[in-house]
PDB file of C-alpha atoms and ligand atoms in Angstrom:
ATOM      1  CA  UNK A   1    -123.901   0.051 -76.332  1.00 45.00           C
ATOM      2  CA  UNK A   2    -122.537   3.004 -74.504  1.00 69.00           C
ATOM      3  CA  UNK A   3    -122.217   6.721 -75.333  1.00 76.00           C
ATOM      4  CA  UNK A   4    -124.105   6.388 -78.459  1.00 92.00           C
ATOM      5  CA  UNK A   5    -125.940   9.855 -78.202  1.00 97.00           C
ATOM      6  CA  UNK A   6    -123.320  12.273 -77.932  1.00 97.00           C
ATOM      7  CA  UNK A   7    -124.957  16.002 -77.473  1.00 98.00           C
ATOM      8  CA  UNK A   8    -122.837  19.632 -77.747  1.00 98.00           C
ATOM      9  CA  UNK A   9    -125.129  22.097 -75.757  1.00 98.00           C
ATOM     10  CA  UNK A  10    -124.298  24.949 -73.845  1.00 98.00           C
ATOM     11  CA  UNK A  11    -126.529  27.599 -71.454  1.00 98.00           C
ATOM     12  CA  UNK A  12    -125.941  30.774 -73.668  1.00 97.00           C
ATOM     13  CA  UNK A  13    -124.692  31.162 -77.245  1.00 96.00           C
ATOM     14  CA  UNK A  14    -121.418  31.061 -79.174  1.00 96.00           C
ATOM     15  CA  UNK A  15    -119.558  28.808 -77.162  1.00 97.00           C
ATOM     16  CA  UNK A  16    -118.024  26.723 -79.859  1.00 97.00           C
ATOM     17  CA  UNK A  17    -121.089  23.758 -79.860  1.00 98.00           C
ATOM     18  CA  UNK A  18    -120.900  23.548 -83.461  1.00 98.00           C
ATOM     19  CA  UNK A  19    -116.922  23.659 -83.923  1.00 98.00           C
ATOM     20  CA  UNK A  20    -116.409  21.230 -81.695  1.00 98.00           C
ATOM     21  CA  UNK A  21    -118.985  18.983 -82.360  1.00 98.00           C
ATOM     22  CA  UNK A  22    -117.610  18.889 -86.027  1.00 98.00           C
ATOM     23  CA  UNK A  23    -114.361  18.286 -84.760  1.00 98.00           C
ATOM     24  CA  UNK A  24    -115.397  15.641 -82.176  1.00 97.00           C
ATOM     25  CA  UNK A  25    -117.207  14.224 -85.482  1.00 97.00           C
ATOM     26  CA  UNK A  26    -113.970  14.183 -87.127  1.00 96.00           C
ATOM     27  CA  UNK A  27    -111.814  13.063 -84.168  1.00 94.00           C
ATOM     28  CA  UNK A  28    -113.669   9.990 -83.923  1.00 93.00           C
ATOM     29  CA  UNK A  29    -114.038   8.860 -87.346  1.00 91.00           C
ATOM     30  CA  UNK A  30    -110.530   7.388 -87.062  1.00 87.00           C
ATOM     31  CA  UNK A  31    -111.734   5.146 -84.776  1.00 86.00           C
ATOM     32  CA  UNK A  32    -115.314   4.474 -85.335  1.00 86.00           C
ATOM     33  CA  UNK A  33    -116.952   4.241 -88.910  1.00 85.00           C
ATOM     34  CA  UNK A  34    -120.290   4.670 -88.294  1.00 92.00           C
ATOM     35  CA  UNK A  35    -120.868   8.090 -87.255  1.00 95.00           C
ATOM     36  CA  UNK A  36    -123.102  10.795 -88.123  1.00 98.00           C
ATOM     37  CA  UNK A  37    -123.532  14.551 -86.963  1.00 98.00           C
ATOM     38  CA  UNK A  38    -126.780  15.705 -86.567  1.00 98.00           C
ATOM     39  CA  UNK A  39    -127.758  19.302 -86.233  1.00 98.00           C
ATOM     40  CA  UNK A  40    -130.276  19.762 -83.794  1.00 98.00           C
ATOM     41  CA  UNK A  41    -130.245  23.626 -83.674  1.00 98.00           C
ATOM     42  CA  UNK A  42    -133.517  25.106 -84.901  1.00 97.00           C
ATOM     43  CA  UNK A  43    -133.827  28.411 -86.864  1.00 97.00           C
ATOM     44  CA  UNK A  44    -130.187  29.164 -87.567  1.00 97.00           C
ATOM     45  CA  UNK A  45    -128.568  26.439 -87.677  1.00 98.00           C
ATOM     46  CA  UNK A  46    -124.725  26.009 -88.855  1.00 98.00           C
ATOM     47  CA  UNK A  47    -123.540  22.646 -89.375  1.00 98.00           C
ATOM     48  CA  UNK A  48    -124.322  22.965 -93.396  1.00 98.00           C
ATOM     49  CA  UNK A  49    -122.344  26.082 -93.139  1.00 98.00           C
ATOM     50  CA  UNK A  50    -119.336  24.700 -91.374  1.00 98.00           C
ATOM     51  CA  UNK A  51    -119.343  21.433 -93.531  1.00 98.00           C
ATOM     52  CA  UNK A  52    -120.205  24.051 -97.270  1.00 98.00           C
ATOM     53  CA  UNK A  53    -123.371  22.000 -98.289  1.00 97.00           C
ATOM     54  CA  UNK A  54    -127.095  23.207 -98.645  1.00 96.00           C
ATOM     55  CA  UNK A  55    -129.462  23.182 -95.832  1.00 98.00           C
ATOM     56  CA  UNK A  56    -132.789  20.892 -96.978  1.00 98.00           C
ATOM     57  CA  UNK A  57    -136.208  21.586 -95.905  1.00 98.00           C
ATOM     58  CA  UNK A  58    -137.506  18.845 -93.820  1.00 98.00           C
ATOM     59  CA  UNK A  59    -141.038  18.782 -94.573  1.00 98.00           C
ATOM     60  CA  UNK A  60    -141.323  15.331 -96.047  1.00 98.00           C
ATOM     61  CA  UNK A  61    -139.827  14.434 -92.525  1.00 98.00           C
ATOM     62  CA  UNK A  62    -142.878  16.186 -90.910  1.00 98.00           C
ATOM     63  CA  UNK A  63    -145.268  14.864 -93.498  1.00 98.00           C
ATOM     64  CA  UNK A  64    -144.458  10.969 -92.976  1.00 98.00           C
ATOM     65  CA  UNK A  65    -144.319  10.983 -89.575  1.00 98.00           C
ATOM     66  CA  UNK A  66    -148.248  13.183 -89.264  1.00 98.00           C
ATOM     67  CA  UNK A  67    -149.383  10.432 -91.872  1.00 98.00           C
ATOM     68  CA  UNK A  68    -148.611   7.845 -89.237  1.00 97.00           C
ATOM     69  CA  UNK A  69    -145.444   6.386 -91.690  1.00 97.00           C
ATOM     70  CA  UNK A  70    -141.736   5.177 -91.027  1.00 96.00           C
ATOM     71  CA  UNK A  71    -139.697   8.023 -91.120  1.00 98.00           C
ATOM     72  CA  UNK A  72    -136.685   5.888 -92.206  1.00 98.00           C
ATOM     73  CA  UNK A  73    -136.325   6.922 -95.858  1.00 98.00           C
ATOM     74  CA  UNK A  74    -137.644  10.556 -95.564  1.00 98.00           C
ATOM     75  CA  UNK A  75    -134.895  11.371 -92.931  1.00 98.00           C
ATOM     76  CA  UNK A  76    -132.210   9.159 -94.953  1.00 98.00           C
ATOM     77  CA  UNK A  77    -132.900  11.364 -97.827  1.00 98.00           C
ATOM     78  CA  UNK A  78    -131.309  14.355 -95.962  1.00 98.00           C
ATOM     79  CA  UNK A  79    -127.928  12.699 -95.405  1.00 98.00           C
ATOM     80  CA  UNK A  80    -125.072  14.081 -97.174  1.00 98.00           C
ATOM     81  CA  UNK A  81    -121.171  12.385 -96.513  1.00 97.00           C
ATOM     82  CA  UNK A  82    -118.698  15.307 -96.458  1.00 97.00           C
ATOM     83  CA  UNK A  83    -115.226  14.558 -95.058  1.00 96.00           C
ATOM     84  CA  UNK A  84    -115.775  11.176 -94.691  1.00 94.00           C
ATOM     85  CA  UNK A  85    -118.909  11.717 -92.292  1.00 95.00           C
ATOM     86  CA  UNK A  86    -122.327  11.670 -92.329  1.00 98.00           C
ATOM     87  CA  UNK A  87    -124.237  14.762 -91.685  1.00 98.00           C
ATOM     88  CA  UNK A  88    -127.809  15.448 -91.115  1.00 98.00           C
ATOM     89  CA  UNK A  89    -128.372  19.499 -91.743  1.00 98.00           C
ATOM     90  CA  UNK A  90    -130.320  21.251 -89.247  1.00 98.00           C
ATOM     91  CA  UNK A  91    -133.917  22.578 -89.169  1.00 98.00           C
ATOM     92  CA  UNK A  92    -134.513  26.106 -90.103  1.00 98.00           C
ATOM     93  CA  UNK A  93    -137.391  28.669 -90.230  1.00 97.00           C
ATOM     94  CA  UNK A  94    -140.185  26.477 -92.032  1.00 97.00           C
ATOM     95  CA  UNK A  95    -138.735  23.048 -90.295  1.00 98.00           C
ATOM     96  CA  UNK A  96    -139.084  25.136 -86.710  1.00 97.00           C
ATOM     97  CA  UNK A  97    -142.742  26.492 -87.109  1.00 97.00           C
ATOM     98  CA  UNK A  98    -144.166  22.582 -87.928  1.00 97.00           C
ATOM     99  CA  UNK A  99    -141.415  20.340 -85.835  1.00 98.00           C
ATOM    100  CA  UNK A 100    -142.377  19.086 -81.832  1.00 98.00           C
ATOM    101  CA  UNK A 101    -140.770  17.000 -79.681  1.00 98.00           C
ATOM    102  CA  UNK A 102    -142.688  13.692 -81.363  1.00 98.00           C
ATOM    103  CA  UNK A 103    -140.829  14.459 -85.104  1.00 98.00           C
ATOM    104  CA  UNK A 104    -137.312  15.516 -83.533  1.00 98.00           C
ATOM    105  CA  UNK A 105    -137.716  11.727 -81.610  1.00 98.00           C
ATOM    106  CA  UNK A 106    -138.394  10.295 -84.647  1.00 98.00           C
ATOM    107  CA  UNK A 107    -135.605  11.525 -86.543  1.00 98.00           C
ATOM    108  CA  UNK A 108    -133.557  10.548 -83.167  1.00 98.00           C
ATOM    109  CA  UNK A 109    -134.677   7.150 -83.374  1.00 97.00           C
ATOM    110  CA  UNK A 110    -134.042   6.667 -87.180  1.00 98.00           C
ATOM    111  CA  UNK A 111    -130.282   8.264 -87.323  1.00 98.00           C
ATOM    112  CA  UNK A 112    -129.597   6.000 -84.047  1.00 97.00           C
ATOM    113  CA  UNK A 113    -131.132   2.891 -85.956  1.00 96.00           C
ATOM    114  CA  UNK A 114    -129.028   3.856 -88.866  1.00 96.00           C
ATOM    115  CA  UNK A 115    -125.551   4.634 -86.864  1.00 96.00           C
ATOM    116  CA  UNK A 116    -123.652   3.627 -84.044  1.00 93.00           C
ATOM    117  CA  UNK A 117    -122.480   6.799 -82.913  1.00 94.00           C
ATOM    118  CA  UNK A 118    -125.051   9.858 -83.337  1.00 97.00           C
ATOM    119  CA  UNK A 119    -122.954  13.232 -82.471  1.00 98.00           C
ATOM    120  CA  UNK A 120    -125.631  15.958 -82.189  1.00 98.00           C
ATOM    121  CA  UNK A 121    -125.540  19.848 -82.388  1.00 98.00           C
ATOM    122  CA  UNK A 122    -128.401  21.871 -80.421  1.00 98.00           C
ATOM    123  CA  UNK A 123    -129.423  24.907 -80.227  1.00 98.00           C
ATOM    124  CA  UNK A 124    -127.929  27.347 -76.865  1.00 98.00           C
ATOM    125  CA  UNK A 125    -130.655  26.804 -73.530  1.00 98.00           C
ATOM    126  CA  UNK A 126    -133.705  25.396 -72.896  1.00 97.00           C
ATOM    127  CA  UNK A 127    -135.807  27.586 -75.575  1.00 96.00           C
ATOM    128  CA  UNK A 128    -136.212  24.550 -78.360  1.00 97.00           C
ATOM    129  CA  UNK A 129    -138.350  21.063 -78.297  1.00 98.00           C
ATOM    130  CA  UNK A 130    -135.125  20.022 -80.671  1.00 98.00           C
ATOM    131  CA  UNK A 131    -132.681  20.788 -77.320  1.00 98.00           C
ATOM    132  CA  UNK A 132    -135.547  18.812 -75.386  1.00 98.00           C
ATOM    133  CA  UNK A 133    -135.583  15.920 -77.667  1.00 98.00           C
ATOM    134  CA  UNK A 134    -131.748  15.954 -77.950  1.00 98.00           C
ATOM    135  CA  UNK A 135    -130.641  16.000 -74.073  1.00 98.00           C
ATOM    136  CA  UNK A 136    -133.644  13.498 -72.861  1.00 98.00           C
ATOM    137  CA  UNK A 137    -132.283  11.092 -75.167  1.00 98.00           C
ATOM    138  CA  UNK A 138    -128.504  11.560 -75.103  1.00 98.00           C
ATOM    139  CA  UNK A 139    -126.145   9.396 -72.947  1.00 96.00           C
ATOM    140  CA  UNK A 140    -123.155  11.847 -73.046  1.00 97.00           C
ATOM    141  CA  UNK A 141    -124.118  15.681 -72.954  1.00 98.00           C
ATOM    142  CA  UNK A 142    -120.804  18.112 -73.242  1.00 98.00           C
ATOM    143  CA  UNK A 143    -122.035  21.479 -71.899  1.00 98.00           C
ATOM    144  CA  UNK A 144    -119.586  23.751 -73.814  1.00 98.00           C
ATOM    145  CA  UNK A 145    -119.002  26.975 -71.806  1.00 97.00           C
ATOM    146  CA  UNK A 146    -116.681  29.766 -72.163  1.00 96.00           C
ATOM    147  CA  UNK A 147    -113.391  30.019 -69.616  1.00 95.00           C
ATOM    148  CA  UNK A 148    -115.169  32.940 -67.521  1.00 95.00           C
ATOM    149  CA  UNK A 149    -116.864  32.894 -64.544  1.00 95.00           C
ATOM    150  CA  UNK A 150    -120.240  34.326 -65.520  1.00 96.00           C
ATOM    151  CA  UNK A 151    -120.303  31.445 -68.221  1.00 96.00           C
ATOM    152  CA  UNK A 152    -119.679  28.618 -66.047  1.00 97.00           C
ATOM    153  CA  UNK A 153    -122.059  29.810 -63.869  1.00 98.00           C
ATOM    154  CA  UNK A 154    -124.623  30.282 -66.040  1.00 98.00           C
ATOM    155  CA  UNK A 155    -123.930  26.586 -67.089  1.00 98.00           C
ATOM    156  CA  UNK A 156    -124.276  25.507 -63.558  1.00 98.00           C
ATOM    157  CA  UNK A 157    -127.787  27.047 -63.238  1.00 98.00           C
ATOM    158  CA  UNK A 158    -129.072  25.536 -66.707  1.00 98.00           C
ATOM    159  CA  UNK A 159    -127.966  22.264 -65.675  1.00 98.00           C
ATOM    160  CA  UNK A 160    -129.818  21.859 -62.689  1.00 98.00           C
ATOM    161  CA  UNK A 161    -132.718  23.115 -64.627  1.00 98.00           C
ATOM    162  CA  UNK A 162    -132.364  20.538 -67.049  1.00 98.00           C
ATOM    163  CA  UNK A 163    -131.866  17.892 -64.421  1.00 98.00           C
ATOM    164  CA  UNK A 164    -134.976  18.950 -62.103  1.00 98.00           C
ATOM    165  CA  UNK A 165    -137.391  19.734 -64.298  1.00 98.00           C
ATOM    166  CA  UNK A 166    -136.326  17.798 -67.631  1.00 98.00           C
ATOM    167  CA  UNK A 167    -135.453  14.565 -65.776  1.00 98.00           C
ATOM    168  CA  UNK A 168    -132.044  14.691 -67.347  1.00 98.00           C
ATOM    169  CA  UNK A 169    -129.560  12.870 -65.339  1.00 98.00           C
ATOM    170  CA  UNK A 170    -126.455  15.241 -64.054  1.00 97.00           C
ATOM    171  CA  UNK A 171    -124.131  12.024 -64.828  1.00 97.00           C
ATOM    172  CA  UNK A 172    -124.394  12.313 -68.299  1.00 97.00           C
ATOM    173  CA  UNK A 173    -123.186  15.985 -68.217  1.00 98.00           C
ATOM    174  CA  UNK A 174    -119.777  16.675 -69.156  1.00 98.00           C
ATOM    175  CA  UNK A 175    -118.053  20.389 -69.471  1.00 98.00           C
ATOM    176  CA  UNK A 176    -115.831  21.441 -71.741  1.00 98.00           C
ATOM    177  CA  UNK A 177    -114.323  25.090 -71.401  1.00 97.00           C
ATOM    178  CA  UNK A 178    -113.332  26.424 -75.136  1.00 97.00           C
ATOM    179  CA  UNK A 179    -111.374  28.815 -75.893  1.00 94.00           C
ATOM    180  CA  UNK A 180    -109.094  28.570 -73.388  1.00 88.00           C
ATOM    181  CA  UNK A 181    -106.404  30.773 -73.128  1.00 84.00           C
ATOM    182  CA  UNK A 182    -103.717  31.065 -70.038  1.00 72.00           C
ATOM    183  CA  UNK A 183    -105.410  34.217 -67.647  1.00 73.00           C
ATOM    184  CA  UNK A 184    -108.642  32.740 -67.537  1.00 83.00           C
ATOM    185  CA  UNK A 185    -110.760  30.186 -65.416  1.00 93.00           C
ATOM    186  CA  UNK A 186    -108.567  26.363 -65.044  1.00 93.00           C
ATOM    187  CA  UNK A 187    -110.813  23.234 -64.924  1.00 95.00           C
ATOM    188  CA  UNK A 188    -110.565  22.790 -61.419  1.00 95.00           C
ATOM    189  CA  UNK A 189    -112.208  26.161 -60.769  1.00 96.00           C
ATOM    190  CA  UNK A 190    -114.656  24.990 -63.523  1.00 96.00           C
ATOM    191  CA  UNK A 191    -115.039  21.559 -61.991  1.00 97.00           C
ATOM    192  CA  UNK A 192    -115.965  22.812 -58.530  1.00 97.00           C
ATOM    193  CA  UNK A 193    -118.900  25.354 -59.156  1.00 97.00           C
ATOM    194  CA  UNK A 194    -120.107  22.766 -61.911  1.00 98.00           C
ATOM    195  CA  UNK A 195    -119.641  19.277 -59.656  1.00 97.00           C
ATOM    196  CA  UNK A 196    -119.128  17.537 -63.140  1.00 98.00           C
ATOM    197  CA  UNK A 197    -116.023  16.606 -65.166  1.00 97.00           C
ATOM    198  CA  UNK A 198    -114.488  19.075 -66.585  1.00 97.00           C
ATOM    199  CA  UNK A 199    -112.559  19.033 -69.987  1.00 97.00           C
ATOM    200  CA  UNK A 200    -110.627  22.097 -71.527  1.00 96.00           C
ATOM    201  CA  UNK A 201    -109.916  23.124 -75.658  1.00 97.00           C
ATOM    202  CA  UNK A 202    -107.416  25.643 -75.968  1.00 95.00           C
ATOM    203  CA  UNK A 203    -108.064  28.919 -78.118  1.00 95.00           C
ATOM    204  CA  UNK A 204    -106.989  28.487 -81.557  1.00 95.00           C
ATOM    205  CA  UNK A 205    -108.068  26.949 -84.834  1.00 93.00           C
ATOM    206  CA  UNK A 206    -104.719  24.695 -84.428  1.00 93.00           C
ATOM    207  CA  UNK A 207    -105.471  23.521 -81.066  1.00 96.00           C
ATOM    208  CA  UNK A 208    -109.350  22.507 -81.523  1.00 97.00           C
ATOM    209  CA  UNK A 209    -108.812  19.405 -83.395  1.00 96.00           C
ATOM    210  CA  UNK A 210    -105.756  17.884 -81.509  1.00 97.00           C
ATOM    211  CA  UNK A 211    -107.639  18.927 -77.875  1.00 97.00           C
ATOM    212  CA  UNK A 212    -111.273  17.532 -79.305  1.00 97.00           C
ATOM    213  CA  UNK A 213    -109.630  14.344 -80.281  1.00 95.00           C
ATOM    214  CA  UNK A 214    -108.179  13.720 -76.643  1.00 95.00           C
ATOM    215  CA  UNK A 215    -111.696  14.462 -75.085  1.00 96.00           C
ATOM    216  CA  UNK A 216    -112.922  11.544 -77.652  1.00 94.00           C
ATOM    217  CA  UNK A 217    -110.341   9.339 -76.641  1.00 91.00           C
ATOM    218  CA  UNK A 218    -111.016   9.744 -73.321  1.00 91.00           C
ATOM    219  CA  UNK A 219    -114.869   8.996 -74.143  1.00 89.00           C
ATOM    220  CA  UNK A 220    -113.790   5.944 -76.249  1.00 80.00           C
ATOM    221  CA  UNK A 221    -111.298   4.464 -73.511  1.00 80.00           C
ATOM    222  CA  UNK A 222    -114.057   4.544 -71.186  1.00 64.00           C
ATOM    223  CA  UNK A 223    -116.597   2.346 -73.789  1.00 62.00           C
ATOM    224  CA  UNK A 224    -113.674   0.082 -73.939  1.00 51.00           C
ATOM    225  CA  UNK A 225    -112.899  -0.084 -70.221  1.00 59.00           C
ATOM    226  CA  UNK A 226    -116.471  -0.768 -68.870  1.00 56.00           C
ATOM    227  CA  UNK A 227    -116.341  -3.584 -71.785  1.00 48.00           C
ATOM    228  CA  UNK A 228    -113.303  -5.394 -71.386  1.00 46.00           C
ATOM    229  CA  UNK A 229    -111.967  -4.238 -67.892  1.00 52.00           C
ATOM    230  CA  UNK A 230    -108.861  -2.678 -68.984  1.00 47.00           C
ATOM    231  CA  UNK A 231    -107.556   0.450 -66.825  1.00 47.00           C
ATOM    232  CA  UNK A 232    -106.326   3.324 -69.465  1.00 47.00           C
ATOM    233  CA  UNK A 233    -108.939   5.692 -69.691  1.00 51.00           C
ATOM    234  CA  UNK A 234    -106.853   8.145 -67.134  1.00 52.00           C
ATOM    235  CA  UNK A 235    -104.066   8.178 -69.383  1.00 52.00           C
ATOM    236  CA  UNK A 236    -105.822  10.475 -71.392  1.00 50.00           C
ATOM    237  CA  UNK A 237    -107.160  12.940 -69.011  1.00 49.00           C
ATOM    238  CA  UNK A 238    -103.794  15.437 -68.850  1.00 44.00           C
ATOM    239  CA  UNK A 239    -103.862  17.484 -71.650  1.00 46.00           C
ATOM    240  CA  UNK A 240    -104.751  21.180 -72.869  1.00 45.00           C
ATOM    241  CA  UNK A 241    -103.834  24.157 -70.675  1.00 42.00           C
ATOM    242  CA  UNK A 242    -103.686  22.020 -67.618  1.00 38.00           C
TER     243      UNK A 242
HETATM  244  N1  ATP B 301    -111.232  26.854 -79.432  1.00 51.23           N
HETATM  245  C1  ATP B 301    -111.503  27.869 -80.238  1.00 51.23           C
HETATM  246  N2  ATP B 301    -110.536  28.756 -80.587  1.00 51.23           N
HETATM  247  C2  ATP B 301    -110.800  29.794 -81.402  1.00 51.23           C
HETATM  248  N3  ATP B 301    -112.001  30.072 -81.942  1.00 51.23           N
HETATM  249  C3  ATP B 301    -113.018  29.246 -81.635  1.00 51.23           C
HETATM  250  C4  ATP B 301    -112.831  28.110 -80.782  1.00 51.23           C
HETATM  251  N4  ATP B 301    -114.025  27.480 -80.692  1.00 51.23           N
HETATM  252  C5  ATP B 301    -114.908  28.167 -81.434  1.00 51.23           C
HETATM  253  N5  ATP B 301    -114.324  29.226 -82.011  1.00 51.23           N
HETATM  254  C6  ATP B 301    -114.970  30.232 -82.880  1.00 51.23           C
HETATM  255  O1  ATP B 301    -116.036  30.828 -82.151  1.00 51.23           O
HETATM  256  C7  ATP B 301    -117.130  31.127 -82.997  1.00 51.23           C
HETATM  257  C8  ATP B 301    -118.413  30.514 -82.459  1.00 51.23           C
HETATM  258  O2  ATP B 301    -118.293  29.094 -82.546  1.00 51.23           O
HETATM  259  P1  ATP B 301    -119.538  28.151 -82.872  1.00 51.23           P
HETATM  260  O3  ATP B 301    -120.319  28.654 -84.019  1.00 51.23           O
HETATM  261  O4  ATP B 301    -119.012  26.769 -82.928  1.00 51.23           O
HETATM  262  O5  ATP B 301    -120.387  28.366 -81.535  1.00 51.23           O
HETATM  263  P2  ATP B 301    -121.853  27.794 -81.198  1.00 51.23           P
HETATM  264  O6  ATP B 301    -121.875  27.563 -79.729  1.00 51.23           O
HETATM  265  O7  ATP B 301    -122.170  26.662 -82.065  1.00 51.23           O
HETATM  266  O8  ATP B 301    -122.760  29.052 -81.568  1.00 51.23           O
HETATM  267  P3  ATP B 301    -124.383  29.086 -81.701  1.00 51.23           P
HETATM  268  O9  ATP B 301    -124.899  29.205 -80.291  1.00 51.23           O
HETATM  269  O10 ATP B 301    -124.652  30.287 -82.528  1.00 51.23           O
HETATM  270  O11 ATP B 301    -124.809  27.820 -82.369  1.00 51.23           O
HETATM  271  C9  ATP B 301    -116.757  30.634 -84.389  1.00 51.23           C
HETATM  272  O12 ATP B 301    -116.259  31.724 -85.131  1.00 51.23           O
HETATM  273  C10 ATP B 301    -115.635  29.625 -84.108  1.00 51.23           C
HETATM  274  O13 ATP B 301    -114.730  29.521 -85.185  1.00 51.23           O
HETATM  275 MG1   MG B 302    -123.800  26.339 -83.282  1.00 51.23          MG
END
C-alpha cells in the first residue's frame, strides 16, 4: 500500500509541522478511517497540547521492548481518540534520555501494524534518533518551511543531508511553504532551489484546514491513480496563493 508513512519535518523550528500535521490528520479522516497521528518530536513535544489531552510516559514501551517482548499492547496503551482520530502523544524528557532508534522502530512498526495510514510529527533537523527513525521509514516526507528565502534554503541543505548520509530517498520529499502570505517567496521560486514538489498553505487559522485538505487530496488521488489508472490527481494541484 502506498503513502502509508506520512512524516511533517522541517530543517529549523516553528514552521507549522505540528499544525499541519493535525490538520492533514483531520483532512484525511473523511476519507480514510484508519488513521493515527503519531508524535515523533522528543523533549517538547506538542501534539497532546494541540489535541488538550495528557502526555504519558512511555517507559513500559522501553521496558517491553529491552525485555525482548511485543511491544503491541504497551504502545496501544498510549492511544487516545480525540476528534475522531487516533493519537499517539509524543516522548518527552524521561522517554528521550532511555529511547534509540531500535524502540522508536518498534513503536513504528506496531502503529503501522495497527493502522493504515500513520501521519507522524518529528522533531525540527537531524538532532533526534526519533527524526531518524521517522524519515528512514516514511514513504511521503512534507518538509514544512517558511515562505522566505533563508528557510527554503536551509531546507534544501538538510535534505541533501538526509538523502546522502541517511539514505533517505529525495523522491519521497515533498515541500510545503506555510504561512504564506502575498509578498513573499511563490512555489515556483520554492520548487527550483528545492528540485522537489512544492505545495503552499496560506497564513491564517481559516486557511490551514481548507489548503491541508487539498495537499491530502492530492496525496490520495495519486494512491488511487497508480491503483486503478485513472488521470485526476492534477486537478488538485491549483490552489492556495498560486
Ligand atoms: N498557516 C498558518 N497560519 C497562521 N499561523 C500558523 C500557520 N501554521 C502554523 N501557525 C502557527 O505557528 C506556530 C508554530 O506552529 P507549530 O507549533 O505547528 O510549528 P512546529 O514546526 O510544529 O514547531 P516545533 O518545531 O516547535 O515543533 C503556532 O502558533 C501555529 O498556530
Ligand atoms: Mg511541532
Amino acid at each position: 500500500m502506498n503513502n502509508r508513512i506520512i512524516s511533517f519535518w522541517s530543517a529549523g523550528g516553528s514552521t507549522g509541522k505540528t499544525t499541519l500535521a493535525a490538520a492533514f490528520t483531520l483532512a484525511l479522516k473523511k476519507y480514510k478511517k484508519d488513521i493515527v497521528l503519531a508524535d515523533f518530536k522528543e523533549v517538547t513535544p506538542h501534539v497532546h497540547k494541540y489535541f488538550g489531552i495528557e502526555l504519558s510516559d512511555k517507559s513500559n514501551i522501553y521496558e517491553a521492548i529491552e525485555n525482548g517482548h511485543n511491544a503491541t499492547e504497551a504502545v496501544k496503551e498510549h492511544l487516545q481518540k480525540k476528534q475522531g482520530i487516533w493519537i499517539l502523544s509524543g516522548f518527552g524528557m524521561n522517554d528521550f534520555a532511555k529511547f534509540e532508534e531500535k524502540h522508536f522502530f518498534a513503536v513504528l512498526e506496531v502503529v503501522k501494524n495497527e493502522f493504515e495510514h500513520v501521519v507522524v510529527d518529528t522533531s525540527a533537523g537531524v538532532f533526534f534518533s526519533s527524526t531518524y527513525t521517522a524519515l528512514k521509514n516514511s514513504d511521503v516526507i512534507f518538509a514544512v518551511a517558511a515562505p522566505t528565502i533563508w528557510s527554503i534554503e536551509d531546507t534544501a541543505q538538510m535534505i541533501n543531508f538526509v538523502s546522502n548520509r541517511w539514505g533517505v530517498e529525495k523522491e519521497k520529499f515533498k515541500a510545503i511553504l506555510n504561512a504564506v502570505s502575498k509578498e513573499e517567496v511563490d512555489t515556483s521560486t520554492a520548487e527550483k532551489i528545492l528540485e522537489i514538489e512544492t505545495f503552499s498553505v496560506r497564513y491564517g487559522q481559516k486557511n490551514i484546514l481548507k489548503d491541508v485538505t487539498k495537499i491530502a487530496e492530492f496525496l490520495l488521488k495519486k494512491d488511487i491513480e497508480k491503483v486503478i489508472g485513472i488521470k485526476r490527481a492534477e486537478e488538485a494541484k491549483s490552489f492556495g496563493v498560486n
